[in-house]
Coordinates of C-alpha atoms in Angstrom, one line a residue:
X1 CA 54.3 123.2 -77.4
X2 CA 57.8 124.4 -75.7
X3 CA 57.6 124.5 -71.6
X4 CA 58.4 128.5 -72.0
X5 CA 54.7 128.0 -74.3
X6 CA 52.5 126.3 -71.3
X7 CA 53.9 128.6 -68.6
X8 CA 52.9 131.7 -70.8
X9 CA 49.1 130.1 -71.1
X10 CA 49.0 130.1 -67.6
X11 CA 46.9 132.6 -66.1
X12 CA 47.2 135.0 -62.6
X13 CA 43.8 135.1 -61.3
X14 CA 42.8 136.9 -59.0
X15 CA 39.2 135.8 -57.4
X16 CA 36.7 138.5 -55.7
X17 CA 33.6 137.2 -53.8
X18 CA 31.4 137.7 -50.8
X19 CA 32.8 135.6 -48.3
X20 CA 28.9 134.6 -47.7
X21 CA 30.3 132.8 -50.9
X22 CA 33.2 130.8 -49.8
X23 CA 32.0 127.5 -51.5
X24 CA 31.5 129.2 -55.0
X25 CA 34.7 130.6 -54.4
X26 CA 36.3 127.1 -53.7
X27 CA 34.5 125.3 -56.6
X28 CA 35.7 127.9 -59.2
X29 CA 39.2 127.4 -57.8
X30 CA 39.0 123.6 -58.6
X31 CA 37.7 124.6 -62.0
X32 CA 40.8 126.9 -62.5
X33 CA 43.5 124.9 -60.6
X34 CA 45.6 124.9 -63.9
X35 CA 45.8 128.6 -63.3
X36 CA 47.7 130.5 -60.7
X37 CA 44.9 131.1 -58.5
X38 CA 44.7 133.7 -55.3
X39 CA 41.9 134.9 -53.3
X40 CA 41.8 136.2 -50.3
X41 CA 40.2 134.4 -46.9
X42 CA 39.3 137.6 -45.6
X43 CA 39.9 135.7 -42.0
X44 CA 42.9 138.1 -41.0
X45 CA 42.7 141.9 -41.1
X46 CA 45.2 143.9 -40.2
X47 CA 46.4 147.4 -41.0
X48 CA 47.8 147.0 -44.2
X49 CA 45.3 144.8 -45.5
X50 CA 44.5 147.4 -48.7
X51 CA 48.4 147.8 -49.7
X52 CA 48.1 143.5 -49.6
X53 CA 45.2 143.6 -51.7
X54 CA 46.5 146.0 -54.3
X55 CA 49.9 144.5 -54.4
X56 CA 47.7 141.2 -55.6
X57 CA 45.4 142.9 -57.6
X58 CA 48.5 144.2 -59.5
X59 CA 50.3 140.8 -59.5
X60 CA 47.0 139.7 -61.4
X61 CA 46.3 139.0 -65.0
X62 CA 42.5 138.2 -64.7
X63 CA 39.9 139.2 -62.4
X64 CA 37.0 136.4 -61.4
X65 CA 34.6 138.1 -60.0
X66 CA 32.0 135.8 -58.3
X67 CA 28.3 138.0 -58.4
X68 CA 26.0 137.2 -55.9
X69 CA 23.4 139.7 -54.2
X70 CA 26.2 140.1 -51.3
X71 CA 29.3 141.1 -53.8
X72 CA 27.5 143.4 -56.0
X73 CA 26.7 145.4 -52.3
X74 CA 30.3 144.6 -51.0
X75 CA 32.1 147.8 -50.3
X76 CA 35.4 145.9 -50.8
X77 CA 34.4 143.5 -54.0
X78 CA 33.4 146.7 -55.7
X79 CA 36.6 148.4 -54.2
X80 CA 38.7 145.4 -55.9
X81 CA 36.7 145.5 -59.2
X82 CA 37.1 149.0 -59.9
X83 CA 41.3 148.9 -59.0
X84 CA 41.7 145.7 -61.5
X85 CA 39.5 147.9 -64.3
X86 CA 41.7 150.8 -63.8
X87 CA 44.7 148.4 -63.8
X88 CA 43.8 147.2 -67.4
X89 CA 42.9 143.5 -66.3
X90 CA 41.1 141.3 -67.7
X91 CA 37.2 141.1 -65.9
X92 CA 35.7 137.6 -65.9
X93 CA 32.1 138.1 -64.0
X94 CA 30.7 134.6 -63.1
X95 CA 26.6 134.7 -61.2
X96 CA 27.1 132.3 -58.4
X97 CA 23.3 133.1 -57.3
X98 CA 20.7 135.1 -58.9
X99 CA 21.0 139.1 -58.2
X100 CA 20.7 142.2 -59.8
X101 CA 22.9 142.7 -62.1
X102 CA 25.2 146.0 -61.4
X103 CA 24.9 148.9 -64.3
X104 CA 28.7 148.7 -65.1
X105 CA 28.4 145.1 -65.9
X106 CA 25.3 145.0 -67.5
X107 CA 27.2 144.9 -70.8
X108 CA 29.7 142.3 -70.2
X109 CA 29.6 138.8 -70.7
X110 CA 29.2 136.4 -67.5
X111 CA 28.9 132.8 -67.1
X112 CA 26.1 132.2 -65.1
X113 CA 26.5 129.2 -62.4
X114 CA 23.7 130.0 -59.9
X115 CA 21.8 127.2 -60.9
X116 CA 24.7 124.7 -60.2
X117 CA 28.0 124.1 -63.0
X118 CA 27.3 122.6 -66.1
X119 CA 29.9 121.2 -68.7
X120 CA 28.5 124.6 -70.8
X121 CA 29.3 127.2 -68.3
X122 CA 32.9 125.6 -67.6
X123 CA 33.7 125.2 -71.7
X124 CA 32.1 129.4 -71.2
X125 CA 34.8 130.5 -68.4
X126 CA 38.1 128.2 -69.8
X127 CA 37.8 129.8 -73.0
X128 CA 36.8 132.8 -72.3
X129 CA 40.2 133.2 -69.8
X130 CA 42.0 131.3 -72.7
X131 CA 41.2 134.3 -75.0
X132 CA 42.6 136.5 -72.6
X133 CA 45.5 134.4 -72.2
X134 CA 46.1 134.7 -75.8
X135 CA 45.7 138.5 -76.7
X136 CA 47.4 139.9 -73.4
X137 CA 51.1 140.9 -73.5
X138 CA 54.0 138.9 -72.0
X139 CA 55.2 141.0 -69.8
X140 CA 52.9 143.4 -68.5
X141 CA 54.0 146.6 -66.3
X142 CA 52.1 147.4 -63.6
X143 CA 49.9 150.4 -64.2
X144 CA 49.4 151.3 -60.5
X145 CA 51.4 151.1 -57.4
X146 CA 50.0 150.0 -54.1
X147 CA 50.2 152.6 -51.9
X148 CA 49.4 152.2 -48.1
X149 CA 46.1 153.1 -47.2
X150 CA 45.1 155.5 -43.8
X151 CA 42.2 153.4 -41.8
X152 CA 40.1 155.9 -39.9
X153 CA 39.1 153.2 -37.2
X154 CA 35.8 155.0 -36.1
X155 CA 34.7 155.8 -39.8
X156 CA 35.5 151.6 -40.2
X157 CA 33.3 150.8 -37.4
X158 CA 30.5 153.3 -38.6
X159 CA 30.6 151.4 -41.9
X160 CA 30.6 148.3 -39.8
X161 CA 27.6 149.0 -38.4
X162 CA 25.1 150.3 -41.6
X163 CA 26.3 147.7 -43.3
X164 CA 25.3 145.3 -40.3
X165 CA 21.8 147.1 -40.6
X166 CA 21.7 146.9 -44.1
X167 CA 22.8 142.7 -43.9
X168 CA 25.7 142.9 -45.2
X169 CA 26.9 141.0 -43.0
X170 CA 30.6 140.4 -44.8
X171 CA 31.0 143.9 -45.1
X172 CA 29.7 144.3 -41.6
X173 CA 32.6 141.6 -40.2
X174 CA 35.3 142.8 -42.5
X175 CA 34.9 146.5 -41.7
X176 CA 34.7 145.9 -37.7
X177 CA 37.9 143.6 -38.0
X178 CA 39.5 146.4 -39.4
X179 CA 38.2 148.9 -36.9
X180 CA 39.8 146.8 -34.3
X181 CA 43.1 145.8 -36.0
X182 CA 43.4 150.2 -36.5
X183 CA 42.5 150.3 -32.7
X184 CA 39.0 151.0 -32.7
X185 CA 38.2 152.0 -28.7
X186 CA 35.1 153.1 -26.6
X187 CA 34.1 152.9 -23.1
X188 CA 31.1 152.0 -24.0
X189 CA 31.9 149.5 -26.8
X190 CA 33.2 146.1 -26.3
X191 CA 33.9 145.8 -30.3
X192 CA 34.9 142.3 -29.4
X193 CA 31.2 141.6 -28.9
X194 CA 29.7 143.6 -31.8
X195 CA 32.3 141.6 -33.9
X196 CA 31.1 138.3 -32.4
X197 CA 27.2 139.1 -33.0
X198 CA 28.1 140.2 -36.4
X199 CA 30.3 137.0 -37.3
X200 CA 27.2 134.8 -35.8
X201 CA 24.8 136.6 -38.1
X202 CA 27.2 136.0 -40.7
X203 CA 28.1 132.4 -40.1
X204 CA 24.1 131.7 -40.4
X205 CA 24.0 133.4 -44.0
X206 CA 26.7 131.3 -45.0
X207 CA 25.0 128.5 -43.9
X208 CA 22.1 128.7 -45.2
X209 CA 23.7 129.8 -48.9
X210 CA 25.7 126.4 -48.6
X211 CA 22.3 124.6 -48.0
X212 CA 20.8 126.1 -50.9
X213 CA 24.2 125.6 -53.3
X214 CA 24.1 121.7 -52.5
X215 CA 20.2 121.5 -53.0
X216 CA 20.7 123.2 -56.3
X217 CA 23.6 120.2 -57.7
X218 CA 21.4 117.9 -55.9
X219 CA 18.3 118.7 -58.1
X220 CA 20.5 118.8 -61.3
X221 CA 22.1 115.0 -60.7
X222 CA 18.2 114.1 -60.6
X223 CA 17.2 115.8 -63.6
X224 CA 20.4 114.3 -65.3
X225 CA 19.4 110.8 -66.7
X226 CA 22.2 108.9 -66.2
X227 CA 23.0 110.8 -62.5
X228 CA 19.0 110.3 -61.5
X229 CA 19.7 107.5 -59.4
X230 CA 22.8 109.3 -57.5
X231 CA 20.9 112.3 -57.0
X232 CA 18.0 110.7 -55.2
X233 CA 20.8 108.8 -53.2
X234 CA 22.3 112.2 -52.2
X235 CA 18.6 114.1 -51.9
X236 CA 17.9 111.6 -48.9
X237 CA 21.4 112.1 -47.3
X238 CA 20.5 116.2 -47.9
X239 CA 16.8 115.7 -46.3
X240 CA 17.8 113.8 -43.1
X241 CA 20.3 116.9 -41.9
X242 CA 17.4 119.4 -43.9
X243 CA 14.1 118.0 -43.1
X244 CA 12.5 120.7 -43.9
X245 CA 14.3 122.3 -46.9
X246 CA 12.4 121.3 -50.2
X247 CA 11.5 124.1 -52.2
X248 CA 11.6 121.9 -55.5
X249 CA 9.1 119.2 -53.2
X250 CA 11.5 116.6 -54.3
X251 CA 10.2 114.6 -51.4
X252 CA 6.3 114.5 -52.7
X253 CA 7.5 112.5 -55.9
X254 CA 6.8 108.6 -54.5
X255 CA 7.9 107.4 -57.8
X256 CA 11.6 108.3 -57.3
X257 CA 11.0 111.1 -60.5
X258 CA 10.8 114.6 -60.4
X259 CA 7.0 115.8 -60.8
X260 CA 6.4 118.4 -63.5
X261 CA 6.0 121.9 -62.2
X262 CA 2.5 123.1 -62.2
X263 CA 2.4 126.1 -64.5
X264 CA 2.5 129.1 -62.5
X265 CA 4.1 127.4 -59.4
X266 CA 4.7 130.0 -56.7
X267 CA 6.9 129.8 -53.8
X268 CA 8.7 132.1 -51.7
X269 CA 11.8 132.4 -50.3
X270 CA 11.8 130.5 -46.4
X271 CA 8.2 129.7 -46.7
X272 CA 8.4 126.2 -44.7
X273 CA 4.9 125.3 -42.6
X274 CA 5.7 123.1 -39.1
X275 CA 2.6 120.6 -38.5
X276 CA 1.0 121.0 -35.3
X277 CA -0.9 118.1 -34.2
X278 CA -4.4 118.4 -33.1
X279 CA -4.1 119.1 -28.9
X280 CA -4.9 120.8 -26.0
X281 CA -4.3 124.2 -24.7
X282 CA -4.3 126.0 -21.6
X283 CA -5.7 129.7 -22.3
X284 CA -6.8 132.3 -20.3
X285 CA -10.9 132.2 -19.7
X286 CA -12.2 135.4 -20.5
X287 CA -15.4 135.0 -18.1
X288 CA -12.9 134.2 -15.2
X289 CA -9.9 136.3 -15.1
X290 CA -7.0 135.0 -13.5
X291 CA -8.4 131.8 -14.4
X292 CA -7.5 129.0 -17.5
X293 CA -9.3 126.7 -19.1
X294 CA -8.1 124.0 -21.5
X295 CA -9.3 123.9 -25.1
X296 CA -8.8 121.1 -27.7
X297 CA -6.9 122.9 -30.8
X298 CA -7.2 121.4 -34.1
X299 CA -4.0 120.0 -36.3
X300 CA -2.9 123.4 -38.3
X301 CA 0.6 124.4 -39.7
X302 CA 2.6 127.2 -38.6
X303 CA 5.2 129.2 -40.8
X304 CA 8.3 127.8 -39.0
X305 CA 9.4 131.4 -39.2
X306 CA 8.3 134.7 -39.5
X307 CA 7.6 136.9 -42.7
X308 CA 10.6 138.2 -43.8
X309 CA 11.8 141.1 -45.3
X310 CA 12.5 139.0 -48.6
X311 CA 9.0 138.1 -48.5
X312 CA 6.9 140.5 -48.1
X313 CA 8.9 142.4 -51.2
X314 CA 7.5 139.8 -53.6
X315 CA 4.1 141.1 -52.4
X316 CA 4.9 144.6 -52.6
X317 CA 6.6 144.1 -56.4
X318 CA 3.6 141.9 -57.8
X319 CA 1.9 144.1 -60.3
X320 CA -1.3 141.9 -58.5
X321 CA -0.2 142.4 -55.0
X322 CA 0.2 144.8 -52.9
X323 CA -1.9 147.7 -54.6
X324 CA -4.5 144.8 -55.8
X325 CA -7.7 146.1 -54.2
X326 CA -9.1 142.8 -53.8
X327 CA -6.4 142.0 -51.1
X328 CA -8.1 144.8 -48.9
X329 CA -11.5 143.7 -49.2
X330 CA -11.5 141.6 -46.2
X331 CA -12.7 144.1 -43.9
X332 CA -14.2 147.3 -44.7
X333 CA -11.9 149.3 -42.8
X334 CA -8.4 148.3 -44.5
X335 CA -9.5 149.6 -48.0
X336 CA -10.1 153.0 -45.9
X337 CA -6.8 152.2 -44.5
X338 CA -4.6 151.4 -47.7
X339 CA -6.4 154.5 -49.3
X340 CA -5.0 157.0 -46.4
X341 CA -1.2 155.4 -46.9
X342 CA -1.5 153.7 -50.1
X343 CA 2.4 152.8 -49.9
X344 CA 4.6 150.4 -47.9
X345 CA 6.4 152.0 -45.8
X346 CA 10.2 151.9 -45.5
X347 CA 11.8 149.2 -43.8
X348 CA 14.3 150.0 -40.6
X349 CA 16.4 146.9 -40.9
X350 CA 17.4 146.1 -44.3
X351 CA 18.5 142.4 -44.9
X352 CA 16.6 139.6 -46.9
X353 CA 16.1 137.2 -44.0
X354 CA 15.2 139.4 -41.5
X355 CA 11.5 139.5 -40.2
X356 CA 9.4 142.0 -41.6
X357 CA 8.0 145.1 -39.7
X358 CA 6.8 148.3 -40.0
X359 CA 3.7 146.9 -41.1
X360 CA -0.2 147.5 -40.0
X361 CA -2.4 145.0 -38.9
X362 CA -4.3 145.4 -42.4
X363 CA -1.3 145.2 -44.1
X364 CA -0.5 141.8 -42.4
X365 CA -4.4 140.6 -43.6
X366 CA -3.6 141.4 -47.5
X367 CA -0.5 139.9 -47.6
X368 CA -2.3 136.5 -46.1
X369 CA -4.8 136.9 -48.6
X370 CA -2.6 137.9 -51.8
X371 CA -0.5 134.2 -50.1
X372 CA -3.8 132.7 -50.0
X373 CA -4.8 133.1 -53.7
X374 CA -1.3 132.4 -54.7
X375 CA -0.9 128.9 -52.7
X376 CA -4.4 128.0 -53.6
X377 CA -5.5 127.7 -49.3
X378 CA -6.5 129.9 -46.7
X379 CA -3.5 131.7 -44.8
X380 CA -4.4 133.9 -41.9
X381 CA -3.0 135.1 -38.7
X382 CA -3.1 132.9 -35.5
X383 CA -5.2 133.1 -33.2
X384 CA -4.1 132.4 -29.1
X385 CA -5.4 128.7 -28.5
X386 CA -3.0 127.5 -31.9
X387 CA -0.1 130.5 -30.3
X388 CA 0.2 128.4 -26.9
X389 CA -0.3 125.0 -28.6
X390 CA 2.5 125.9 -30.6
X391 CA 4.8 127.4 -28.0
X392 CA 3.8 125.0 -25.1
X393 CA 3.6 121.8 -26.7
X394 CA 2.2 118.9 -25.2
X395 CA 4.6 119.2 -22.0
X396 CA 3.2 122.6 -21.4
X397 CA 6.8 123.9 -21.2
X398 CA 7.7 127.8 -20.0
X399 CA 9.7 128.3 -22.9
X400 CA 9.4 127.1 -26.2
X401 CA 12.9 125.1 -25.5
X402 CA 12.4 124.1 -21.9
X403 CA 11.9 125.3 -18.4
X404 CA 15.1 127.1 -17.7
X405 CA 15.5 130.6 -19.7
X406 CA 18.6 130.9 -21.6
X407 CA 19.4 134.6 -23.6
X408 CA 21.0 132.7 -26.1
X409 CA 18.2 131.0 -27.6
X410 CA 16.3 134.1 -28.2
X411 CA 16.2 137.7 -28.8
X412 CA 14.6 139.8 -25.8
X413 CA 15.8 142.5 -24.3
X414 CA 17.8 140.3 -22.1
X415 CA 19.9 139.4 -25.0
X416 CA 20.7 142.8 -25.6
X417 CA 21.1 142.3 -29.3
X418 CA 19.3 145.3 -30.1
X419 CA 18.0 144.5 -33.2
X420 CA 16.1 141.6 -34.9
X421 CA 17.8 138.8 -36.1
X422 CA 17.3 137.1 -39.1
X423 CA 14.9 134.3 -38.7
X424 CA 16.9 130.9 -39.2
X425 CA 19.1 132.2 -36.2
X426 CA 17.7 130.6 -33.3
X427 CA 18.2 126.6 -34.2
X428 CA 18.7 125.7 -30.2
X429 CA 15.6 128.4 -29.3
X430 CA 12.8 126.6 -31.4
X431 CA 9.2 125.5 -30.7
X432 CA 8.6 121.8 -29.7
X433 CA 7.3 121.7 -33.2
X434 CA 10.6 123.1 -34.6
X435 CA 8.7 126.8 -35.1
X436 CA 11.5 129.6 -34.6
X437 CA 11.3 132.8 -32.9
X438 CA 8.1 132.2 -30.8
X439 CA 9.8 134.6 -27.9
X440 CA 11.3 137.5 -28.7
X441 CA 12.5 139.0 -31.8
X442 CA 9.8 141.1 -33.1
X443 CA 5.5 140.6 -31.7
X444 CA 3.5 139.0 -33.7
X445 CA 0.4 140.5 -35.2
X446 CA -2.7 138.0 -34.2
X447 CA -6.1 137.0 -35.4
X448 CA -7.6 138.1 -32.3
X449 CA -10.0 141.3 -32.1
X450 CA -10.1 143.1 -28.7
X451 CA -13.5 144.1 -27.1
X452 CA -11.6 147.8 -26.9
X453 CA -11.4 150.3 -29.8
X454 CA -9.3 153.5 -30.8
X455 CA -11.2 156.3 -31.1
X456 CA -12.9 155.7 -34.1
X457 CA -14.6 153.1 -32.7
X458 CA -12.5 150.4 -34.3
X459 CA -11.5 147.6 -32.5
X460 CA -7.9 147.0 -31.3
X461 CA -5.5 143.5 -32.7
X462 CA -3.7 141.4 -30.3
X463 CA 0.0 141.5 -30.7
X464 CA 1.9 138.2 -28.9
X465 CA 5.8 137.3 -28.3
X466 CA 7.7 140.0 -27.5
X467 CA 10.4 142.0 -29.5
X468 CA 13.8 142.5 -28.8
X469 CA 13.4 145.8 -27.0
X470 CA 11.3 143.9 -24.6
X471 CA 12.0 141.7 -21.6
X472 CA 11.3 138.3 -21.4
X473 CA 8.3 138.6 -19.1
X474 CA 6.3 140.1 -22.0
X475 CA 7.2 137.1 -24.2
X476 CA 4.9 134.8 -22.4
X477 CA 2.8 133.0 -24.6
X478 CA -0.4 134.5 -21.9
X479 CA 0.8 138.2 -22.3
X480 CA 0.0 140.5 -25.0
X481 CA -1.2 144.4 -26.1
X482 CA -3.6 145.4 -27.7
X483 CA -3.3 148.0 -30.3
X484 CA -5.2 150.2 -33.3
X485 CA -4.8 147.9 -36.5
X486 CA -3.4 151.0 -38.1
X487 CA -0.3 151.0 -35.7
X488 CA 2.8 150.2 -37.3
X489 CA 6.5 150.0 -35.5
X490 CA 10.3 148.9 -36.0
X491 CA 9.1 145.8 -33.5
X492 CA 6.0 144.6 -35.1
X493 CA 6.0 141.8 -37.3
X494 CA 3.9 138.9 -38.3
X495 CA 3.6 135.3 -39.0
X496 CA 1.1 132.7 -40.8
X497 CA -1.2 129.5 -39.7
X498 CA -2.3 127.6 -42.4
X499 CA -5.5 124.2 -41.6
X500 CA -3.5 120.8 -41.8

């Protein structure tokens, strides 16, 4: 083959992807390096950011787009895709994790990665581009000129912040970069420090998608004959910087061999339990107010964070869950409950990985019990003497950190954040047993009945742990409300105990 030959079977690519995504996008580079590859790092935004984009767009001869549940919602990914489908270009969709698949592509073949790269889906990609190598013209004209694009820097910052609500957090950081770069201003506003929350919430999604990405290759070098040996090498590299990340339970097989799956194995999404050693408590006496007195609180486990939004979903979509009436049978009143609103209601703060709210003390019960019959034990609510335990420790600390209070390592209204965060945030605000977001973020539904009732003579539920709309007096472990088990609010949540 002539050298004119080779260069004409090398391909312009032009990679789209959620820059939640950056190592997919990286490892499909490496894939394609005989290709003449650009993506964009999205780090720098500036005013003329679109005419860039188009001017590459056009340059390109292929179009990888990398489909994850943060591209297919990506303002800009779907921006790109539709100007390189106008433009004639080739479309090469590749899953790089597990999301609904958008209408217009529904139809298309992909190669599907999101359970790590196999020698099948590379052989799938190379020739597919190779085709396209083969069947497009030489010399292609562009069909479409890249014209500058008019920012409106407020309408940038708006979409900034629904997408921030909605977490998108890419969209939510690219959007407020360019709402700055087109000179965004407000009295009011430091956009400097929106960006910064925005690019924190960000950096922890990226995180925590580069976690899963490296547990996935991890578990496929294991079930790999020939590779077993290196996988279980790099499975106890992965487990001492992620002790707690195992949702394969890798580390229950003693035999150095993955166990077979049970058959109808359930987990969800960030469902980790912290062990809490059997202990003492100081609690508040109820015959002596004012007063404590120390109890000895049996070993349990603690969700290390709090139901998410992710989470509670899987309940709601289970044909068996959420309108299951057996879930509600737990006390006579949340049948009569789920009857009067026999719907979820909407969430306020969309995004996968942030905590859960909007939901009634009953609703709280059947989701433990739906869990419970799921994971084959009892889950429930805790109760106050296992809340302190798990917040004090055995140093009986102020904070769950320490004795000095520090904004940073929670959300209260001190941290005026505003919002709740998503629940693997706070990694330097956690529990002495590692538990996150014992103070602040959203309260915390309870076990714990109080002797008053609303006016159906129903008694109240403790809520515990303050929100982020309150201050950090109210986040004492000692302090809580009572409230009707019917309340629901965008700063109520709820997490779960299970008995060691």
């Amino acid at each position: 083959m002539s050298l004119l030959s080779i260069k004409e079977l090398i391909m312009k690519l032009f990679i789209s992807y959620a820059r939640v995504d950056k190592a997919y996008c990286m490892e499909i580079v490496e894939l394609l390096n005989d290709h003449d590859v650009w993506f964009d790092s999205r780090l720098h935004v500036g005013t003329n950011w679109w005419h860039e984009i188009l001017k590459k767009v056009d340059w390109c001869e292929g179009f990888v787009y990398l489909l994850s549940p943060d591209s297919v919602q990506s303002s800009y990914c779907q921006r790109e895709y539709e100007m390189a489908k106008n433009m004639g270009r080739a479309i090469f969709p590749v899953l790089v994790r597990e999301c609904t698949m958008p209408n217009h592509l529904t139809e298309m073949h992909y190669v599907d990665i999101s359970k790590g790269v196999t020698i099948e889906s590379v052989k799938s990609l190379l020739a597919s581009i190779h085709h396209a190598e083969l069947s497009q013209p030489h010399h292609k004209q562009a069909r479409e000129k890249a014209n500058n694009t008019t920012i409106d820097p407020l309408e940038a910052f708006t979409g900034g912040m629904t997408a921030l609500q909605k977490g998108l957090f890419d969209d939510a950081v690219f959007l407020l970069k360019l709402a700055k770069a087109n000179g965004y201003k407000s009295p009011f506003i430091n956009i400097d420090e929106v960006l910064e929350e925005a690019e924190r919430y960000l950096k922890s999604q990226m995180e925590h998608v580069e976690r899963e990405r490296n547990y996935k290759h991890i578990v496929e070098l294991i079930r790999t004959p020939i590779t077993e040996k290196i996988g279980w090498e790099a499975f106890a590299n992965f487990r001492a910087q992620y002790p707690d990340y195992d949702p394969e339970n890798l580390s229950k097989d003693s035999k150095g061999r993955i166990l077979p799956k049970p058959s109808g194995g359930f987990t969800l999404p960030l469902l980790e339990w912290c062990s809490v050693p059997e202990g003492k408590a100081d609690i508040s006496d109820p015959q002596k107010k004012g007063r404590k007195q120390t109890v000895t609180v049996p070993a349990f486990s603690m969700s290390k964070y709090l139901v998410t939004n992710a989470q509670f979903q899987m309940f709601i979509d289970d044909p068996k869950g959420y309108h299951n009436r057996a879930w509600w049978q737990f006390d006579p009143n949340a049948y009569a409950s789920y009857l009067r609103h026999p719907f979820p209601r909407e969430i306020k703060y969309d995004g996968a990985e942030r905590p859960r709210t909007r939901v009634t003390w009953y609703e709280a019960m059947a989701f433990c019990q739906w869990l419970s019959d799921k994971l084959g034990c009892p889950i429930t609510l805790y109760n106050y003497a296992q809340w302190v335990r798990a917040y004090s420790g055995d140093d009986k600390r102020i904070y769950p950190w320490g004795n000095t209070f520090d904004k940073t390592r929670c959300n209260t209204r001190e941290s005026q954040i505003r919002i709740p965060t998503v629940v693997t945030r706070y990694t330097n605000g956690v529990s002495p047993f590692g538990i996150y977001d014992m103070m602040g973020n959203v309260w915390k539904w309870s076990s714990d009945i109080s002797e008053d009732t609303n006016q159906a003579g129903i008694h109240k539920q403790i809520i515990r742990g303050g929100s982020f709309t309150s201050p950090v007096e109210r986040a004492d472990p000692h302090f809580s409300y009572d409230l009707d088990p019917n309340t629901f609010h965008i700063s109520i949540g709820f997490r779960l105990v299970k008995p060691d």
